Amino acid sequence: MRSLPLPLALTARLSPVVVLAAAGWAMSSAPAAPPASEDTTTTQSSGEGESSNAPAAVVGSKAYSAAPAPCGSLSEKSVKDLVPGAKTAGKEIPSTDAKLRRTCSWNALKGYDYRWLDISFEIKDSETAAKDSFKDRVAAKSGGGDVPGIGSAGYSVVNLASEDKQQSREGLVVIRSSNAIVAVTYSGSNFESKQAPPLADINKGAIKAAREAFATLADSQKS
């Protein structure tokens, strides 16, 4: 049995997971910082377009008062599709103020394929504060495109990174609705081929998760 050598950026995310050459998966304690991007590819909603059944954007200066439970924002089927081998319940990351910010993480290594998914809800003091946060996130991950049909504003970008000849691809989707922000990070690698998953798979997967997460946010406002 031998260990697969991993680039530092991916090792940080997998730690303390030991990657076996045969197969296996495990959960790590918390997400690390997104990998540095070697190229940024402009992406939009992958042909999905405006969704007729997407929840309507909530208007007003402060429509949301608390962040919903993020680990319940995805169906079990979606978790199995996006992160094969992961525990469907997910793992909520400790927060300094769970009322205003909550994050759930799923990750797994199945065979040689690794997937990582984070969903975060952030509640700002006002719609203006949420707009500023949205603009800052877009500026920090420039080169992407709009995601129509979700919330008041949506943005998607996919980055490709490579370290020690190991590629990884990460998609980020940010949605704003009134004073709330939904952020989805979805990434993947293959430790046998050393190739990243196709851009379309990561982009569509991140947008799919964002749609379900936003529906959870919208439902929480009604209750």
mmCIF file of C-alpha atoms in Angstrom:
data_model
loop_
_atom_site.group_PDB
_atom_site.id
_atom_site.type_symbol
_atom_site.label_atom_id
_atom_site.label_comp_id
_atom_site.label_asym_id
_atom_site.label_seq_id
_atom_site.Cartn_x
_atom_site.Cartn_y
_atom_site.Cartn_z
ATOM 1 C CA MET A 1 0.000 0.000 0.000
ATOM 2 C CA ARG A 2 1.521 3.336 -0.987
ATOM 3 C CA SER A 3 0.453 6.931 -0.430
ATOM 4 C CA LEU A 4 -0.297 9.197 -3.336
ATOM 5 C CA PRO A 5 1.784 12.392 -3.344
ATOM 6 C CA LEU A 6 -0.478 15.440 -3.208
ATOM 7 C CA PRO A 7 0.237 19.075 -3.969
ATOM 8 C CA LEU A 8 0.366 21.338 -0.934
ATOM 9 C CA ALA A 9 -2.894 23.175 -1.713
ATOM 10 C CA LEU A 10 -4.848 19.921 -1.947
ATOM 11 C CA THR A 11 -3.040 18.367 1.020
ATOM 12 C CA ALA A 12 -4.242 21.270 3.169
ATOM 13 C CA ARG A 13 -7.831 20.526 2.231
ATOM 14 C CA LEU A 14 -7.538 16.761 2.712
ATOM 15 C CA SER A 15 -5.573 16.901 5.998
ATOM 16 C CA PRO A 16 -5.732 14.745 8.068
ATOM 17 C CA VAL A 17 -7.096 12.438 5.367
ATOM 18 C CA VAL A 18 -4.620 9.812 4.144
ATOM 19 C CA VAL A 19 -5.166 9.186 0.434
ATOM 20 C CA LEU A 20 -4.718 5.514 -0.391
ATOM 21 C CA ALA A 21 -3.582 4.342 -3.795
ATOM 22 C CA ALA A 22 -6.374 1.767 -3.910
ATOM 23 C CA ALA A 23 -9.454 3.776 -2.934
ATOM 24 C CA GLY A 24 -11.198 5.415 -0.012
ATOM 25 C CA TRP A 25 -12.696 8.592 1.320
ATOM 26 C CA ALA A 26 -12.849 10.621 4.510
ATOM 27 C CA MET A 27 -14.068 13.922 5.900
ATOM 28 C CA SER A 28 -11.713 16.704 6.946
ATOM 29 C CA SER A 29 -12.399 19.145 9.743
ATOM 30 C CA ALA A 30 -12.782 22.425 7.809
ATOM 31 C CA PRO A 31 -12.254 23.940 4.377
ATOM 32 C CA ALA A 32 -9.019 25.657 3.520
ATOM 33 C CA ALA A 33 -8.590 28.744 1.377
ATOM 34 C CA PRO A 34 -9.487 28.348 -2.313
ATOM 35 C CA PRO A 35 -6.558 27.274 -4.506
ATOM 36 C CA ALA A 36 -4.670 29.898 -6.472
ATOM 37 C CA SER A 37 -5.937 30.098 -10.007
ATOM 38 C CA GLU A 38 -3.749 29.638 -13.046
ATOM 39 C CA ASP A 39 -6.460 30.618 -15.439
ATOM 40 C CA THR A 40 -9.964 32.017 -15.029
ATOM 41 C CA THR A 41 -12.651 30.965 -17.448
ATOM 42 C CA THR A 42 -15.725 33.096 -18.044
ATOM 43 C CA THR A 43 -18.815 31.032 -17.290
ATOM 44 C CA GLN A 44 -22.499 31.672 -17.213
ATOM 45 C CA SER A 45 -25.414 29.409 -16.417
ATOM 46 C CA SER A 46 -24.353 26.713 -18.884
ATOM 47 C CA GLY A 47 -27.423 27.197 -21.037
ATOM 48 C CA GLU A 48 -29.864 26.906 -18.157
ATOM 49 C CA GLY A 49 -31.079 30.470 -18.696
ATOM 50 C CA GLU A 50 -33.859 32.137 -16.725
ATOM 51 C CA SER A 51 -35.686 29.601 -14.611
ATOM 52 C CA SER A 52 -39.444 29.982 -14.661
ATOM 53 C CA ASN A 53 -39.810 28.176 -11.332
ATOM 54 C CA ALA A 54 -36.938 29.937 -9.543
ATOM 55 C CA PRO A 55 -38.000 31.599 -6.281
ATOM 56 C CA ALA A 56 -38.697 35.292 -6.702
ATOM 57 C CA ALA A 57 -36.115 37.697 -5.326
ATOM 58 C CA VAL A 58 -37.052 39.193 -1.989
ATOM 59 C CA VAL A 59 -37.106 42.988 -1.926
ATOM 60 C CA GLY A 60 -36.745 45.379 0.963
ATOM 61 C CA SER A 61 -33.924 46.788 3.046
ATOM 62 C CA LYS A 62 -33.711 43.791 5.401
ATOM 63 C CA ALA A 63 -35.790 40.793 4.391
ATOM 64 C CA TYR A 64 -33.760 38.186 6.320
ATOM 65 C CA SER A 65 -32.974 38.115 10.027
ATOM 66 C CA ALA A 66 -31.235 34.736 10.418
ATOM 67 C CA ALA A 67 -29.269 32.260 8.321
ATOM 68 C CA PRO A 68 -31.041 28.950 7.607
ATOM 69 C CA ALA A 69 -29.452 25.565 8.331
ATOM 70 C CA PRO A 70 -27.014 25.017 5.442
ATOM 71 C CA CYS A 71 -26.650 21.250 5.810
ATOM 72 C CA GLY A 72 -30.357 20.863 5.038
ATOM 73 C CA SER A 73 -30.197 22.993 1.916
ATOM 74 C CA LEU A 74 -29.351 20.133 -0.472
ATOM 75 C CA SER A 75 -31.363 17.009 -1.159
ATOM 76 C CA GLU A 76 -29.700 13.659 -0.502
ATOM 77 C CA LYS A 77 -29.781 12.963 -4.236
ATOM 78 C CA SER A 78 -27.931 16.189 -5.001
ATOM 79 C CA VAL A 79 -25.258 15.418 -2.418
ATOM 80 C CA LYS A 80 -24.755 11.944 -3.874
ATOM 81 C CA ASP A 81 -24.566 13.346 -7.407
ATOM 82 C CA LEU A 82 -22.190 16.203 -6.601
ATOM 83 C CA VAL A 83 -20.009 14.572 -3.932
ATOM 84 C CA PRO A 84 -20.071 10.795 -4.459
ATOM 85 C CA GLY A 85 -19.214 8.931 -1.289
ATOM 86 C CA ALA A 86 -19.839 11.854 1.072
ATOM 87 C CA LYS A 87 -22.080 11.612 4.112
ATOM 88 C CA THR A 88 -25.298 13.256 2.986
ATOM 89 C CA ALA A 89 -25.788 14.989 6.333
ATOM 90 C CA GLY A 90 -22.746 17.181 5.710
ATOM 91 C CA LYS A 91 -20.716 18.881 8.417
ATOM 92 C CA GLU A 92 -21.532 22.360 9.688
ATOM 93 C CA ILE A 93 -18.505 24.567 10.272
ATOM 94 C CA PRO A 94 -18.418 26.387 13.640
ATOM 95 C CA SER A 95 -19.290 30.086 13.358
ATOM 96 C CA THR A 96 -18.711 33.042 15.648
ATOM 97 C CA ASP A 97 -22.339 34.068 15.062
ATOM 98 C CA ALA A 98 -24.529 31.254 13.737
ATOM 99 C CA LYS A 99 -27.465 33.606 13.370
ATOM 100 C CA LEU A 100 -25.636 35.680 10.762
ATOM 101 C CA ARG A 101 -23.307 33.183 9.089
ATOM 102 C CA ARG A 102 -23.587 29.413 8.652
ATOM 103 C CA THR A 103 -21.588 27.057 6.432
ATOM 104 C CA CYS A 104 -21.926 23.364 5.620
ATOM 105 C CA SER A 105 -19.247 21.250 3.974
ATOM 106 C CA TRP A 106 -19.256 17.939 2.131
ATOM 107 C CA ASN A 107 -16.129 16.228 0.806
ATOM 108 C CA ALA A 108 -15.135 12.739 -0.231
ATOM 109 C CA LEU A 109 -12.588 10.727 -2.149
ATOM 110 C CA LYS A 110 -14.173 7.925 -4.153
ATOM 111 C CA GLY A 111 -11.604 5.863 -5.998
ATOM 112 C CA TYR A 112 -9.268 8.554 -7.289
ATOM 113 C CA ASP A 113 -11.950 11.249 -7.708
ATOM 114 C CA TYR A 114 -12.090 13.937 -5.059
ATOM 115 C CA ARG A 115 -14.946 16.422 -4.631
ATOM 116 C CA TRP A 116 -15.469 19.269 -2.171
ATOM 117 C CA LEU A 117 -18.626 21.343 -1.720
ATOM 118 C CA ASP A 118 -19.300 24.254 0.635
ATOM 119 C CA ILE A 119 -22.565 26.178 1.029
ATOM 120 C CA SER A 120 -22.665 29.364 3.093
ATOM 121 C CA PHE A 121 -25.454 31.727 4.131
ATOM 122 C CA GLU A 122 -24.571 35.243 5.281
ATOM 123 C CA ILE A 123 -27.054 37.760 6.662
ATOM 124 C CA LYS A 124 -26.000 41.408 6.419
ATOM 125 C CA ASP A 125 -27.295 44.416 8.325
ATOM 126 C CA SER A 126 -28.915 45.881 5.216
ATOM 127 C CA GLU A 127 -29.422 45.386 1.503
ATOM 128 C CA THR A 128 -26.724 47.981 0.870
ATOM 129 C CA ALA A 129 -24.225 45.980 2.933
ATOM 130 C CA ALA A 130 -25.143 42.822 1.003
ATOM 131 C CA LYS A 131 -24.666 44.639 -2.319
ATOM 132 C CA ASP A 132 -21.218 45.792 -1.218
ATOM 133 C CA SER A 133 -20.293 42.255 -0.139
ATOM 134 C CA PHE A 134 -21.497 40.856 -3.462
ATOM 135 C CA LYS A 135 -19.424 43.411 -5.409
ATOM 136 C CA ASP A 136 -16.324 42.630 -3.339
ATOM 137 C CA ARG A 137 -16.673 38.896 -4.000
ATOM 138 C CA VAL A 138 -17.097 39.439 -7.734
ATOM 139 C CA ALA A 139 -14.056 41.725 -7.812
ATOM 140 C CA ALA A 140 -11.974 39.150 -5.916
ATOM 141 C CA LYS A 141 -12.872 36.407 -8.426
ATOM 142 C CA SER A 142 -13.126 38.359 -11.670
ATOM 143 C CA GLY A 143 -13.548 36.837 -15.119
ATOM 144 C CA GLY A 144 -16.842 35.038 -14.560
ATOM 145 C CA GLY A 145 -20.388 35.753 -15.689
ATOM 146 C CA ASP A 146 -23.903 36.447 -14.486
ATOM 147 C CA VAL A 147 -26.219 33.687 -13.310
ATOM 148 C CA PRO A 148 -29.768 34.714 -14.227
ATOM 149 C CA GLY A 149 -32.956 33.566 -12.560
ATOM 150 C CA ILE A 150 -31.693 33.304 -8.965
ATOM 151 C CA GLY A 151 -32.201 36.076 -6.432
ATOM 152 C CA SER A 152 -31.503 39.755 -7.060
ATOM 153 C CA ALA A 153 -28.057 39.090 -8.552
ATOM 154 C CA GLY A 154 -25.961 36.028 -9.332
ATOM 155 C CA TYR A 155 -22.361 35.434 -10.380
ATOM 156 C CA SER A 156 -20.413 32.327 -11.401
ATOM 157 C CA VAL A 157 -16.720 31.748 -12.081
ATOM 158 C CA VAL A 158 -14.558 28.645 -12.532
ATOM 159 C CA ASN A 159 -10.804 28.562 -11.850
ATOM 160 C CA LEU A 160 -8.226 25.979 -12.889
ATOM 161 C CA ALA A 161 -5.170 25.460 -10.668
ATOM 162 C CA SER A 162 -2.154 23.190 -11.050
ATOM 163 C CA GLU A 163 0.544 22.241 -8.555
ATOM 164 C CA ASP A 164 3.154 19.539 -8.998
ATOM 165 C CA LYS A 165 1.371 18.538 -12.228
ATOM 166 C CA GLN A 166 -1.845 17.876 -10.279
ATOM 167 C CA GLN A 167 -4.781 19.882 -11.586
ATOM 168 C CA SER A 168 -7.817 20.972 -9.609
ATOM 169 C CA ARG A 169 -10.835 22.967 -10.746
ATOM 170 C CA GLU A 170 -12.974 25.126 -8.490
ATOM 171 C CA GLY A 171 -16.303 26.800 -9.181
ATOM 172 C CA LEU A 172 -17.715 29.684 -7.170
ATOM 173 C CA VAL A 173 -21.322 30.893 -7.311
ATOM 174 C CA VAL A 174 -22.478 33.921 -5.328
ATOM 175 C CA ILE A 175 -26.163 34.877 -5.067
ATOM 176 C CA ARG A 176 -27.590 37.985 -3.417
ATOM 177 C CA SER A 177 -31.173 38.446 -2.286
ATOM 178 C CA SER A 178 -32.057 41.563 -0.295
ATOM 179 C CA ASN A 179 -29.663 41.552 2.686
ATOM 180 C CA ALA A 180 -28.575 37.907 2.305
ATOM 181 C CA ILE A 181 -25.674 36.281 0.468
ATOM 182 C CA VAL A 182 -25.523 32.645 -0.654
ATOM 183 C CA ALA A 183 -22.035 31.402 -1.583
ATOM 184 C CA VAL A 184 -21.263 27.996 -3.098
ATOM 185 C CA THR A 185 -17.773 26.582 -3.679
ATOM 186 C CA TYR A 186 -17.457 23.318 -5.612
ATOM 187 C CA SER A 187 -14.117 21.763 -6.538
ATOM 188 C CA GLY A 188 -12.656 18.517 -7.785
ATOM 189 C CA SER A 189 -9.518 16.588 -8.782
ATOM 190 C CA ASN A 190 -8.533 13.153 -10.025
ATOM 191 C CA PHE A 191 -5.430 11.757 -8.347
ATOM 192 C CA GLU A 192 -4.843 9.027 -10.935
ATOM 193 C CA SER A 193 -5.030 11.024 -14.171
ATOM 194 C CA LYS A 194 -3.938 14.240 -12.382
ATOM 195 C CA GLN A 195 -6.557 16.014 -14.494
ATOM 196 C CA ALA A 196 -9.261 18.330 -13.214
ATOM 197 C CA PRO A 197 -12.933 17.558 -13.873
ATOM 198 C CA PRO A 198 -14.443 19.202 -16.982
ATOM 199 C CA LEU A 199 -15.266 22.888 -16.605
ATOM 200 C CA ALA A 200 -18.939 22.277 -17.467
ATOM 201 C CA ASP A 201 -19.304 19.656 -14.712
ATOM 202 C CA ILE A 202 -17.946 21.960 -12.029
ATOM 203 C CA ASN A 203 -19.884 24.991 -13.269
ATOM 204 C CA LYS A 204 -23.207 23.176 -13.584
ATOM 205 C CA GLY A 205 -22.700 21.446 -10.236
ATOM 206 C CA ALA A 206 -22.014 24.725 -8.438
ATOM 207 C CA ILE A 207 -25.067 26.385 -10.025
ATOM 208 C CA LYS A 208 -27.278 23.393 -9.177
ATOM 209 C CA ALA A 209 -26.219 23.617 -5.527
ATOM 210 C CA ALA A 210 -26.764 27.394 -5.545
ATOM 211 C CA ARG A 211 -30.322 27.010 -6.843
ATOM 212 C CA GLU A 212 -31.228 24.568 -4.079
ATOM 213 C CA ALA A 213 -29.505 26.684 -1.431
ATOM 214 C CA PHE A 214 -31.323 29.811 -2.567
ATOM 215 C CA ALA A 215 -34.662 27.985 -2.436
ATOM 216 C CA THR A 216 -33.869 27.121 1.191
ATOM 217 C CA LEU A 217 -33.098 30.760 1.919
ATOM 218 C CA ALA A 218 -36.333 31.923 0.288
ATOM 219 C CA ASP A 219 -38.351 29.361 2.262
ATOM 220 C CA SER A 220 -36.775 30.506 5.518
ATOM 221 C CA GLN A 221 -38.007 34.042 4.885
ATOM 222 C CA LYS A 222 -41.597 32.815 4.554
ATOM 223 C CA SER A 223 -41.575 30.930 7.863
#
